[in-house]
Short mmCIF file of C-alpha atoms and ligand atoms in Angstrom, two decimals:
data_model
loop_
_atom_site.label_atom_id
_atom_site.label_comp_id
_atom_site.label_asym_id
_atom_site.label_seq_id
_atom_site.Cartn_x
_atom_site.Cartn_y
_atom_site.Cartn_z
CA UNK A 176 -10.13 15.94 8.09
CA UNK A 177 -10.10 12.41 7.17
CA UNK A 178 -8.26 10.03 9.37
CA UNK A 179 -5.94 7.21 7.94
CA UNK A 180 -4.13 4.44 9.70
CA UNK A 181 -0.97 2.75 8.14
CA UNK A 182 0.35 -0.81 8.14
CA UNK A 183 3.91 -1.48 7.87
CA UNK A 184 6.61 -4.44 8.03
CA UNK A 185 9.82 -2.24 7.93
CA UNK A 186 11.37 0.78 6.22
CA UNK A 187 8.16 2.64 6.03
CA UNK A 188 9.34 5.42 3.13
CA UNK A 189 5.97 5.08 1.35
CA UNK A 190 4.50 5.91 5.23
CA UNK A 191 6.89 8.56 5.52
CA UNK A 192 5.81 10.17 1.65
CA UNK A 193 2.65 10.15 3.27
CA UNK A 194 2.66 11.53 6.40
CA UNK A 195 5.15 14.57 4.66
CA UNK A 196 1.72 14.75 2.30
CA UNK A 197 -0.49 15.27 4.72
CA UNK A 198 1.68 18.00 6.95
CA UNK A 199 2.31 19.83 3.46
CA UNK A 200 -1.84 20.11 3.22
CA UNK A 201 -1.49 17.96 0.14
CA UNK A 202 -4.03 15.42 1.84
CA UNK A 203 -6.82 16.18 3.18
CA UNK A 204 -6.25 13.75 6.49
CA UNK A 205 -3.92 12.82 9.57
CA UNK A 206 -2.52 9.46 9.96
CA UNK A 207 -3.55 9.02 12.87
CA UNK A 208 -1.71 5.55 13.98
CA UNK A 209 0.81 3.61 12.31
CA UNK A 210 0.73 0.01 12.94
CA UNK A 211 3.49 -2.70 12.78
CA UNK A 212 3.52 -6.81 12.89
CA UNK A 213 7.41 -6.02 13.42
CA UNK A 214 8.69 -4.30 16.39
CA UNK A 215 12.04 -3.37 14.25
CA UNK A 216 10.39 -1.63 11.68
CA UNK A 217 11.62 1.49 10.89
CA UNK A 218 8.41 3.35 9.95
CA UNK A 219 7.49 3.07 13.89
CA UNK A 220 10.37 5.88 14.24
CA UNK A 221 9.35 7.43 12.01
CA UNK A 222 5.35 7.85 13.32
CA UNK A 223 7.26 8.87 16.37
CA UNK A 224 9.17 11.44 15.08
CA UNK A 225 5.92 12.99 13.99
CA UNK A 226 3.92 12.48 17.19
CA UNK A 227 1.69 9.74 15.48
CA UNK A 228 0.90 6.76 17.59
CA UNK A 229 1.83 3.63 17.63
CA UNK A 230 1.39 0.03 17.88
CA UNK A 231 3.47 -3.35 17.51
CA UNK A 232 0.68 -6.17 16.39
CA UNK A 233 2.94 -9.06 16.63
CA UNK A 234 1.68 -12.21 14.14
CA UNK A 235 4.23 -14.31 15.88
CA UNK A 236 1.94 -14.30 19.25
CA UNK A 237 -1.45 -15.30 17.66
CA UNK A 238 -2.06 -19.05 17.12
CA UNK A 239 -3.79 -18.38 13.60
CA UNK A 240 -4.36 -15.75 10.49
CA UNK A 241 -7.66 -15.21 12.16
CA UNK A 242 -7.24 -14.35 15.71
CA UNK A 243 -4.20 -12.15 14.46
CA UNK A 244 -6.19 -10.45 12.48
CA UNK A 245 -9.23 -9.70 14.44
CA UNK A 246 -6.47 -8.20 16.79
CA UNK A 247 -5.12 -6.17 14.30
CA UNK A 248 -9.09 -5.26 13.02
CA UNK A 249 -9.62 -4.20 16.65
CA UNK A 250 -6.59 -2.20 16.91
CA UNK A 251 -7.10 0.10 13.72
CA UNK A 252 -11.01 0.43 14.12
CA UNK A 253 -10.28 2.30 17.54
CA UNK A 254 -9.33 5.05 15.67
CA UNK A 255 -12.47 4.55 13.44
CA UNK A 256 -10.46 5.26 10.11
CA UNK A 257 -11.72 6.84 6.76
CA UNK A 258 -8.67 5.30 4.93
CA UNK A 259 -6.65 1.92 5.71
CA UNK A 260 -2.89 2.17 3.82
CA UNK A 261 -0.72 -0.91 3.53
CA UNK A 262 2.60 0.59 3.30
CA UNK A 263 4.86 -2.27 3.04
CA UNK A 264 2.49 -4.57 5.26
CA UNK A 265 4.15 -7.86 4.75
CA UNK A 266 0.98 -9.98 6.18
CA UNK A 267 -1.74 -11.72 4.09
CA UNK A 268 -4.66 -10.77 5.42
CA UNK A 269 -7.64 -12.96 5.71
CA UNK A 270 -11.30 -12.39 4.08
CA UNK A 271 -12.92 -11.89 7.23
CA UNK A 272 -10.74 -8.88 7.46
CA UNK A 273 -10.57 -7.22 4.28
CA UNK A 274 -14.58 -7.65 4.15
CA UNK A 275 -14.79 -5.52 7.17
CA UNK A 276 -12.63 -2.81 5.50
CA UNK A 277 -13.41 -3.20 1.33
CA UNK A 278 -13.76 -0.02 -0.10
CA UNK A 279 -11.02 1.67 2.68
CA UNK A 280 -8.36 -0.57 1.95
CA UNK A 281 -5.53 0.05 -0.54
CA UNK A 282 -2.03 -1.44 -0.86
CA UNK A 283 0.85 -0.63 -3.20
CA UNK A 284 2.76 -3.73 -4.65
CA UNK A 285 5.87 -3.03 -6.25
CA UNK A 286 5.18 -4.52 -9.97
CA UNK A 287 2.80 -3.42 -12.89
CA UNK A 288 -0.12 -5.64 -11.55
CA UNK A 289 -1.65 -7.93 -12.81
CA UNK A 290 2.43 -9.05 -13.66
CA UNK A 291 4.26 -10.68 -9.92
CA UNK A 292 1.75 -10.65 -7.56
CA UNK A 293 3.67 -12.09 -4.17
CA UNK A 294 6.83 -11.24 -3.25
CA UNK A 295 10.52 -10.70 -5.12
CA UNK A 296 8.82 -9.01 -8.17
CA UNK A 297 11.84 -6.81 -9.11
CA UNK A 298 14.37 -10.08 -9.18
CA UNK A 299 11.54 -11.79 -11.38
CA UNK A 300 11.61 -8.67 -13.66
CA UNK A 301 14.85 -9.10 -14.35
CA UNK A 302 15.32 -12.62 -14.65
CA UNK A 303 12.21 -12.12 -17.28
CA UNK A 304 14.43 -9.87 -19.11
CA UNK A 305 11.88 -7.15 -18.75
CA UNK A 306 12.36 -4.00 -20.06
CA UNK A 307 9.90 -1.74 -18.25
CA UNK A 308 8.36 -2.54 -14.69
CA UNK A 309 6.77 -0.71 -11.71
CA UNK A 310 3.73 -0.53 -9.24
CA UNK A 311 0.77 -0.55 -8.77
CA UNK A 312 -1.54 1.21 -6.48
CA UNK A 313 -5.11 -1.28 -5.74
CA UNK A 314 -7.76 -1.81 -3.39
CA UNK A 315 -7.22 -4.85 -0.95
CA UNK A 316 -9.61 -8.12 -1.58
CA UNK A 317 -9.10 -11.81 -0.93
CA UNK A 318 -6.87 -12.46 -3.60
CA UNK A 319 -3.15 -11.94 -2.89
CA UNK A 320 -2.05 -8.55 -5.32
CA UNK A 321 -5.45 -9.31 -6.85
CA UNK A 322 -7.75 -6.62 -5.89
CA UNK A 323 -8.98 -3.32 -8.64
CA UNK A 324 -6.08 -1.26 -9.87
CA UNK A 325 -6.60 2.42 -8.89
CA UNK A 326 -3.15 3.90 -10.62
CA UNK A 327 0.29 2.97 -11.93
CA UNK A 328 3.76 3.88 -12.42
CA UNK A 329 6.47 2.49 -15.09
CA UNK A 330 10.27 2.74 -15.23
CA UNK A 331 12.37 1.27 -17.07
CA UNK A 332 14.69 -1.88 -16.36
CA UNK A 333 18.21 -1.27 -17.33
CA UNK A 334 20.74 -4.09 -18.52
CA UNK A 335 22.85 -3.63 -15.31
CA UNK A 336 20.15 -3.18 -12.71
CA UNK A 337 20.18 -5.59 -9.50
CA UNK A 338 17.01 -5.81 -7.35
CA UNK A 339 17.89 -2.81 -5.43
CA UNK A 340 18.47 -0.45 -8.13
CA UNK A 341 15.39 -0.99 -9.45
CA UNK A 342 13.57 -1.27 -5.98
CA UNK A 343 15.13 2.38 -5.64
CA UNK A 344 14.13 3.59 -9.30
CA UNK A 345 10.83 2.04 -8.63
CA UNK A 346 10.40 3.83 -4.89
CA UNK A 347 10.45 6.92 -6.55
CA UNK A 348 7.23 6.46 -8.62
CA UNK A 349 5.82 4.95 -5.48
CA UNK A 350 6.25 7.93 -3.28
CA UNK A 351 4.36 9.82 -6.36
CA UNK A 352 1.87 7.97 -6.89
CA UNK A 353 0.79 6.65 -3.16
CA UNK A 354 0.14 10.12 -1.81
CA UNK A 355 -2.29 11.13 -4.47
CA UNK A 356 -4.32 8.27 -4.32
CA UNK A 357 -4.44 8.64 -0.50
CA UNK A 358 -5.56 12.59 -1.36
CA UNK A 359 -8.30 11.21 -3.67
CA UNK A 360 -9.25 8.74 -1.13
CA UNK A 361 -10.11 11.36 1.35
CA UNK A 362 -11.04 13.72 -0.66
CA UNK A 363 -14.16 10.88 -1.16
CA UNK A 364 -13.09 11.43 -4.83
CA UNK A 365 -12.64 7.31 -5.00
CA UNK A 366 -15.32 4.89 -5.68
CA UNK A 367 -14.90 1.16 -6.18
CA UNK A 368 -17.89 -0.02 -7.70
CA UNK A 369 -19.06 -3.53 -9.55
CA UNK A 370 -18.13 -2.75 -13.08
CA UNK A 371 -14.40 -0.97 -11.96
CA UNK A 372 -12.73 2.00 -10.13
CA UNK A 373 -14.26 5.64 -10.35
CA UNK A 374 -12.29 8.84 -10.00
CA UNK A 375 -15.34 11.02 -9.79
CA UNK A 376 -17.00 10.72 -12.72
CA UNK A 377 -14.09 9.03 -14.60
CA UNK A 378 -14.40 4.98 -15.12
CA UNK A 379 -10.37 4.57 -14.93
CA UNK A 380 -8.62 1.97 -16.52
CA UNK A 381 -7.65 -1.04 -15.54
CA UNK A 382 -3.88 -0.48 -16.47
CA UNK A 383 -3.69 3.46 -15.89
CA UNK A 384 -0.28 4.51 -16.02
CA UNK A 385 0.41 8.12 -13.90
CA UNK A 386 3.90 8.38 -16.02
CA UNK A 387 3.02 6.84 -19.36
CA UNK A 388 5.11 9.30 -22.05
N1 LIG B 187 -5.75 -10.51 1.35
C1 LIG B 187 -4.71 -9.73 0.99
N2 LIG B 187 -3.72 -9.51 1.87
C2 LIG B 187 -2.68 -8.72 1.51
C3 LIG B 187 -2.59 -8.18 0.23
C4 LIG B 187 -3.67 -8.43 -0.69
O1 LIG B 187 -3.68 -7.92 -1.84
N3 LIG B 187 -4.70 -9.21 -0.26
N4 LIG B 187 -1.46 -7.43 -0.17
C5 LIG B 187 -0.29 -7.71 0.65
C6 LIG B 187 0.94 -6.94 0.33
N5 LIG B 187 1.83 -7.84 -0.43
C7 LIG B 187 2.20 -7.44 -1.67
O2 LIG B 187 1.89 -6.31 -2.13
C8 LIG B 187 2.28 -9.08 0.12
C9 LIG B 187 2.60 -9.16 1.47
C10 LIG B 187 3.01 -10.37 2.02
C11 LIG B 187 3.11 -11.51 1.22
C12 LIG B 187 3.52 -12.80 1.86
O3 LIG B 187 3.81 -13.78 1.17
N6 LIG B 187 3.55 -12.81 3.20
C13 LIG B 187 3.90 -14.02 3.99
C14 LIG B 187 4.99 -13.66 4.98
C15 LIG B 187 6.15 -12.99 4.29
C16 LIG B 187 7.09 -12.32 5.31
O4 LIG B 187 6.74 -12.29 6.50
O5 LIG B 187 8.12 -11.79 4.84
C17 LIG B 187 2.69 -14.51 4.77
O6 LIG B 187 1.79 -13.68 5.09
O7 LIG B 187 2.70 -15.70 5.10
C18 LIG B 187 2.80 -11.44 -0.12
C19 LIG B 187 2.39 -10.22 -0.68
C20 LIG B 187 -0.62 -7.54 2.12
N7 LIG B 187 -1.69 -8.47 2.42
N1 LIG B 188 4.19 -7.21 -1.42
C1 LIG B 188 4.25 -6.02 -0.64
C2 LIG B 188 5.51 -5.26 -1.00
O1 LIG B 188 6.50 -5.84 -1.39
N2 LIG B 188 5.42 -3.94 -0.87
C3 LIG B 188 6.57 -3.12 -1.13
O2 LIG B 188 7.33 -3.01 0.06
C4 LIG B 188 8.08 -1.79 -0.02
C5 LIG B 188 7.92 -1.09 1.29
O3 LIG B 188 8.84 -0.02 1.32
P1 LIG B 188 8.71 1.06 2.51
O4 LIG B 188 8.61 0.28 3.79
O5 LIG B 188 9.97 1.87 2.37
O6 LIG B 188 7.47 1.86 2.22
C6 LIG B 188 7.48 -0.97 -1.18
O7 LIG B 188 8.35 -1.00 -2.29
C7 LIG B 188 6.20 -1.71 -1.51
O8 LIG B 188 5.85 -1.65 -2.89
#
Protein backbone atom coordinates (compact mmCIF):
# COMPACT_ATOMS: atom_id res chain seq x y z
CA UNK A 1 0.00 0.00 0.00
CA UNK A 2 1.30 3.33 -0.73
CA UNK A 3 1.96 5.63 2.13
CA UNK A 4 0.93 9.42 2.08
CA UNK A 5 1.62 12.14 4.54
CA UNK A 6 -0.65 15.32 4.76
CA UNK A 7 0.06 18.99 5.46
CA UNK A 8 -2.47 21.11 6.99
CA UNK A 9 -3.05 24.78 8.50
CA UNK A 10 -6.62 24.20 9.94
CA UNK A 11 -9.99 22.63 9.16
CA UNK A 12 -8.50 19.71 7.39
CA UNK A 13 -11.97 18.50 5.38
CA UNK A 14 -9.96 17.84 2.19
CA UNK A 15 -7.60 15.54 4.84
CA UNK A 16 -10.59 14.13 6.21
CA UNK A 17 -12.17 13.25 2.28
CA UNK A 18 -9.06 11.55 2.15
CA UNK A 19 -8.41 9.57 4.86
CA UNK A 20 -12.52 8.37 4.51
CA UNK A 21 -10.96 7.38 0.76
CA UNK A 22 -8.49 5.41 1.79
CA UNK A 23 -10.55 3.36 4.75
CA UNK A 24 -13.38 2.89 1.98
CA UNK A 25 -10.43 0.99 -0.26
CA UNK A 26 -10.95 3.79 -2.74
CA UNK A 27 -7.06 4.53 -2.46
CA UNK A 28 -4.72 2.38 -2.67
CA UNK A 29 -2.60 3.91 0.54
CA UNK A 30 -2.64 4.93 4.38
CA UNK A 31 -1.93 8.35 5.47
CA UNK A 32 0.29 7.58 7.51
CA UNK A 33 1.02 11.11 9.45
CA UNK A 34 -0.68 14.27 9.25
CA UNK A 35 1.38 17.23 9.82
CA UNK A 36 0.51 20.78 11.09
CA UNK A 37 2.51 24.36 11.27
CA UNK A 38 -0.64 25.15 13.62
CA UNK A 39 -1.20 23.44 16.80
CA UNK A 40 -5.12 24.53 16.56
CA UNK A 41 -5.78 22.97 13.48
CA UNK A 42 -8.56 20.94 13.34
CA UNK A 43 -7.38 18.22 10.91
CA UNK A 44 -4.88 17.10 13.90
CA UNK A 45 -8.31 15.74 15.57
CA UNK A 46 -9.20 14.52 13.10
CA UNK A 47 -5.79 12.18 12.28
CA UNK A 48 -6.46 11.31 15.85
CA UNK A 49 -9.71 10.17 15.62
CA UNK A 50 -8.43 7.75 13.05
CA UNK A 51 -5.30 6.56 14.87
CA UNK A 52 -2.98 8.47 12.34
CA UNK A 53 -0.04 10.23 13.85
CA UNK A 54 0.77 13.34 14.39
CA UNK A 55 2.94 16.25 14.46
CA UNK A 56 2.82 20.16 15.21
CA UNK A 57 5.86 21.76 12.92
CA UNK A 58 5.61 25.16 14.29
CA UNK A 59 7.05 28.02 11.56
CA UNK A 60 6.84 30.48 14.36
CA UNK A 61 10.01 28.68 16.18
CA UNK A 62 12.43 28.56 13.15
CA UNK A 63 14.48 31.72 12.45
CA UNK A 64 14.01 31.30 8.52
CA UNK A 65 11.87 29.54 5.48
CA UNK A 66 14.84 27.28 5.32
CA UNK A 67 15.61 25.82 8.60
CA UNK A 68 11.68 25.46 8.96
CA UNK A 69 11.56 23.64 6.23
CA UNK A 70 14.35 21.24 6.44
CA UNK A 71 12.50 20.48 9.82
CA UNK A 72 9.43 19.87 8.26
CA UNK A 73 11.51 17.76 5.19
CA UNK A 74 12.93 15.71 8.08
CA UNK A 75 9.74 15.14 9.75
CA UNK A 76 7.68 13.71 6.67
CA UNK A 77 10.70 11.71 5.11
CA UNK A 78 10.67 9.52 8.41
CA UNK A 79 7.83 7.97 7.20
CA UNK A 80 9.54 7.67 3.73
CA UNK A 81 6.25 8.71 1.79
CA UNK A 82 5.05 7.64 -1.77
CA UNK A 83 2.68 10.71 -1.85
CA UNK A 84 3.08 14.31 -0.12
CA UNK A 85 -0.72 16.11 0.07
CA UNK A 86 -1.01 19.78 0.93
CA UNK A 87 -4.39 19.90 2.32
CA UNK A 88 -4.85 23.40 3.25
CA UNK A 89 -0.98 23.88 4.07
CA UNK A 90 -0.89 27.57 4.50
CA UNK A 91 3.17 27.77 4.23
CA UNK A 92 5.22 28.68 1.11
CA UNK A 93 7.57 26.31 0.82
CA UNK A 94 11.03 26.93 -0.34
CA UNK A 95 12.88 25.32 -3.56
CA UNK A 96 15.20 23.43 -1.62
CA UNK A 97 12.18 21.64 -0.40
CA UNK A 98 9.91 21.05 -3.13
CA UNK A 99 13.14 19.80 -5.19
CA UNK A 100 13.55 17.09 -2.69
CA UNK A 101 9.88 16.03 -3.15
CA UNK A 102 8.91 17.09 -7.16
CA UNK A 103 7.05 14.51 -8.63
CA UNK A 104 5.30 13.48 -4.90
CA UNK A 105 4.02 16.72 -4.19
CA UNK A 106 0.50 17.96 -5.00
CA UNK A 107 -1.61 20.80 -3.53
CA UNK A 108 -5.19 21.87 -4.18
CA UNK A 109 -5.77 25.73 -4.46
CA UNK A 110 -9.17 26.80 -4.35
CA UNK A 111 -9.48 28.75 -7.90
CA UNK A 112 -9.41 27.53 -11.63
CA UNK A 113 -5.54 27.94 -11.85
CA UNK A 114 -3.80 29.62 -13.65
CA UNK A 115 -6.74 32.50 -12.38
CA UNK A 116 -5.79 33.76 -8.20
CA UNK A 117 -2.89 32.10 -7.37
CA UNK A 118 -2.23 33.31 -3.45
CA UNK A 119 -4.68 33.64 -1.11
CA UNK A 120 -8.56 35.16 -0.95
CA UNK A 121 -9.35 33.74 -4.47
CA UNK A 122 -13.14 33.29 -3.85
CA UNK A 123 -13.53 37.22 -2.62
CA UNK A 124 -11.46 38.10 -5.89
CA UNK A 125 -13.98 35.96 -7.89
CA UNK A 126 -16.55 37.85 -6.91
CA UNK A 127 -15.33 41.20 -6.88
CA UNK A 128 -14.29 40.14 -10.71
CA UNK A 129 -17.86 39.54 -11.25
CA UNK A 130 -17.06 36.01 -12.23
CA UNK A 131 -19.50 33.78 -13.20
CA UNK A 132 -17.94 30.34 -12.86
CA UNK A 133 -14.87 29.52 -10.50
CA UNK A 134 -13.28 26.51 -8.71
CA UNK A 135 -10.00 24.48 -8.04
CA UNK A 136 -7.51 23.15 -9.08
CA UNK A 137 -5.62 20.08 -8.24
CA UNK A 138 -1.36 20.61 -9.30
CA UNK A 139 1.91 19.39 -8.54
CA UNK A 140 3.99 21.67 -6.09
CA UNK A 141 7.15 23.70 -7.75
CA UNK A 142 8.80 26.97 -6.86
CA UNK A 143 6.28 29.13 -8.10
CA UNK A 144 3.48 30.04 -5.66
CA UNK A 145 -0.03 28.13 -7.31
CA UNK A 146 2.31 27.77 -10.29
CA UNK A 147 3.17 24.23 -10.62
CA UNK A 148 1.37 21.52 -13.68
CA UNK A 149 -2.37 21.21 -13.37
CA UNK A 150 -3.33 17.54 -12.84
CA UNK A 151 -7.42 18.09 -12.69
CA UNK A 152 -10.17 20.66 -12.13
CA UNK A 153 -13.47 21.42 -10.88
CA UNK A 154 -16.01 24.42 -11.86
CA UNK A 155 -19.12 25.81 -10.13
CA UNK A 156 -20.79 28.42 -10.68
CA UNK A 157 -20.76 31.97 -8.87
CA UNK A 158 -24.16 33.13 -8.01
CA UNK A 159 -25.24 36.94 -7.75
CA UNK A 160 -25.73 36.61 -3.94
CA UNK A 161 -22.79 34.45 -3.00
CA UNK A 162 -20.30 35.78 -0.14
CA UNK A 163 -16.85 34.12 0.19
CA UNK A 164 -18.16 31.37 2.24
CA UNK A 165 -20.88 30.22 0.13
CA UNK A 166 -18.82 29.75 -2.52
CA UNK A 167 -15.83 28.37 -0.37
CA UNK A 168 -18.64 25.74 0.62
CA UNK A 169 -19.99 25.18 -3.09
CA UNK A 170 -16.43 25.01 -4.08
CA UNK A 171 -15.38 22.33 -1.07
CA UNK A 172 -17.62 20.06 -2.54
CA UNK A 173 -15.80 19.65 -5.91
CA UNK A 174 -12.66 19.60 -3.83
CA UNK A 175 -13.50 16.62 -1.76
CA UNK A 176 -14.26 14.96 -5.40
CA UNK A 177 -11.68 15.68 -7.05
CA UNK A 178 -8.64 15.45 -4.31
CA UNK A 179 -9.25 11.81 -3.51
CA UNK A 180 -8.98 10.59 -7.03
CA UNK A 181 -5.98 12.21 -7.84
CA UNK A 182 -4.46 10.89 -4.58
CA UNK A 183 -5.87 7.18 -5.94
CA UNK A 184 -4.07 7.84 -9.27
CA UNK A 185 -1.08 8.97 -7.48
CA UNK A 186 -0.65 5.70 -5.79
CA UNK A 187 -1.91 3.75 -8.03
CA UNK A 188 1.65 5.07 -9.94
CA UNK A 189 -0.99 5.95 -12.63
CA UNK A 190 0.58 9.78 -12.49
CA UNK A 191 3.53 10.96 -14.35
CA UNK A 192 4.79 14.53 -14.51
CA UNK A 193 7.02 14.71 -17.28
CA UNK A 194 8.83 17.76 -19.40
CA UNK A 195 6.26 18.34 -22.03
CA UNK A 196 3.00 18.05 -19.27
CA UNK A 197 1.06 15.68 -16.91
CA UNK A 198 0.39 11.91 -17.92
CA UNK A 199 -2.53 9.84 -16.71
CA UNK A 200 -1.14 6.62 -18.05
CA UNK A 201 -0.96 6.93 -21.42
CA UNK A 202 -3.17 10.07 -21.60
CA UNK A 203 -1.19 13.62 -22.13
CA UNK A 204 -4.01 15.60 -19.99
CA UNK A 205 -4.77 19.00 -20.47
CA UNK A 206 -3.66 21.79 -19.09
CA UNK A 207 -7.21 23.09 -18.06
CA UNK A 208 -9.02 19.58 -17.54
CA UNK A 209 -12.20 20.09 -16.01
CA UNK A 210 -13.57 16.68 -13.88
CA UNK A 211 -17.27 18.43 -14.03
CA UNK A 212 -17.26 20.26 -17.35
CA UNK A 213 -21.19 19.64 -18.72
N1 LIG B 1 6.56 26.66 -3.26
C1 LIG B 1 5.24 26.49 -3.08
N2 LIG B 1 4.74 26.48 -1.83
C2 LIG B 1 3.41 26.31 -1.65
C3 LIG B 1 2.54 26.19 -2.74
C4 LIG B 1 3.10 26.20 -4.06
O1 LIG B 1 2.38 26.04 -5.08
N3 LIG B 1 4.44 26.35 -4.18
N4 LIG B 1 1.14 26.11 -2.54
C5 LIG B 1 0.73 26.63 -1.25
C6 LIG B 1 -0.73 26.55 -0.94
N5 LIG B 1 -1.30 27.89 -1.16
C7 LIG B 1 -2.30 28.00 -2.07
O2 LIG B 1 -2.79 27.00 -2.64
C8 LIG B 1 -0.82 29.03 -0.43
C9 LIG B 1 -0.45 28.89 0.90
C10 LIG B 1 0.05 29.99 1.60
C11 LIG B 1 0.19 31.22 0.98
C12 LIG B 1 0.76 32.36 1.75
O3 LIG B 1 0.72 33.51 1.31
N6 LIG B 1 1.31 32.05 2.94
C13 LIG B 1 1.95 33.06 3.82
C14 LIG B 1 1.36 32.94 5.21
C15 LIG B 1 -0.15 33.01 5.16
C16 LIG B 1 -0.76 32.56 6.50
O4 LIG B 1 -0.01 32.09 7.37
O5 LIG B 1 -2.01 32.64 6.59
C17 LIG B 1 3.45 32.79 3.92
O6 LIG B 1 3.87 31.61 3.74
O7 LIG B 1 4.15 33.76 4.23
C18 LIG B 1 -0.18 31.37 -0.35
C19 LIG B 1 -0.69 30.28 -1.06
C20 LIG B 1 1.51 25.98 -0.13
N7 LIG B 1 2.91 26.27 -0.38
N1 LIG C 1 -3.83 28.57 -0.88
C1 LIG C 1 -4.12 27.35 -0.19
C2 LIG C 1 -5.61 27.30 0.10
O1 LIG C 1 -6.26 28.31 0.25
N2 LIG C 1 -6.12 26.07 0.15
C3 LIG C 1 -7.51 25.89 0.47
O2 LIG C 1 -7.65 25.81 1.87
C4 LIG C 1 -8.85 25.07 2.15
C5 LIG C 1 -8.51 24.06 3.20
O3 LIG C 1 -9.72 23.51 3.66
P1 LIG C 1 -9.64 22.20 4.61
O4 LIG C 1 -8.65 22.53 5.70
O5 LIG C 1 -11.06 22.05 5.10
O6 LIG C 1 -9.19 21.07 3.74
C6 LIG C 1 -9.27 24.40 0.83
O7 LIG C 1 -10.39 25.06 0.29
C7 LIG C 1 -8.06 24.60 -0.07
O8 LIG C 1 -8.41 24.75 -1.45
Amino acid sequence: MAKIVVLISGNGSNLQAIIDSTETGKIAGDVVAVISNKSSAFGLQRASNHNIATHIVDHTQYDSRESYDAELANTIEQYKPDVVVLAGFMRILTAGFVDQFTGRLINIHPSLLPKYQGLNTHQRAIDAGDTEHGCSVHYVNEQLDGGPVILQAKVPVFEDDTADTLAERVHVQEHMIYPLVVKWLCEKRLRLQSDGVYLDDLLLPEQGYANDD
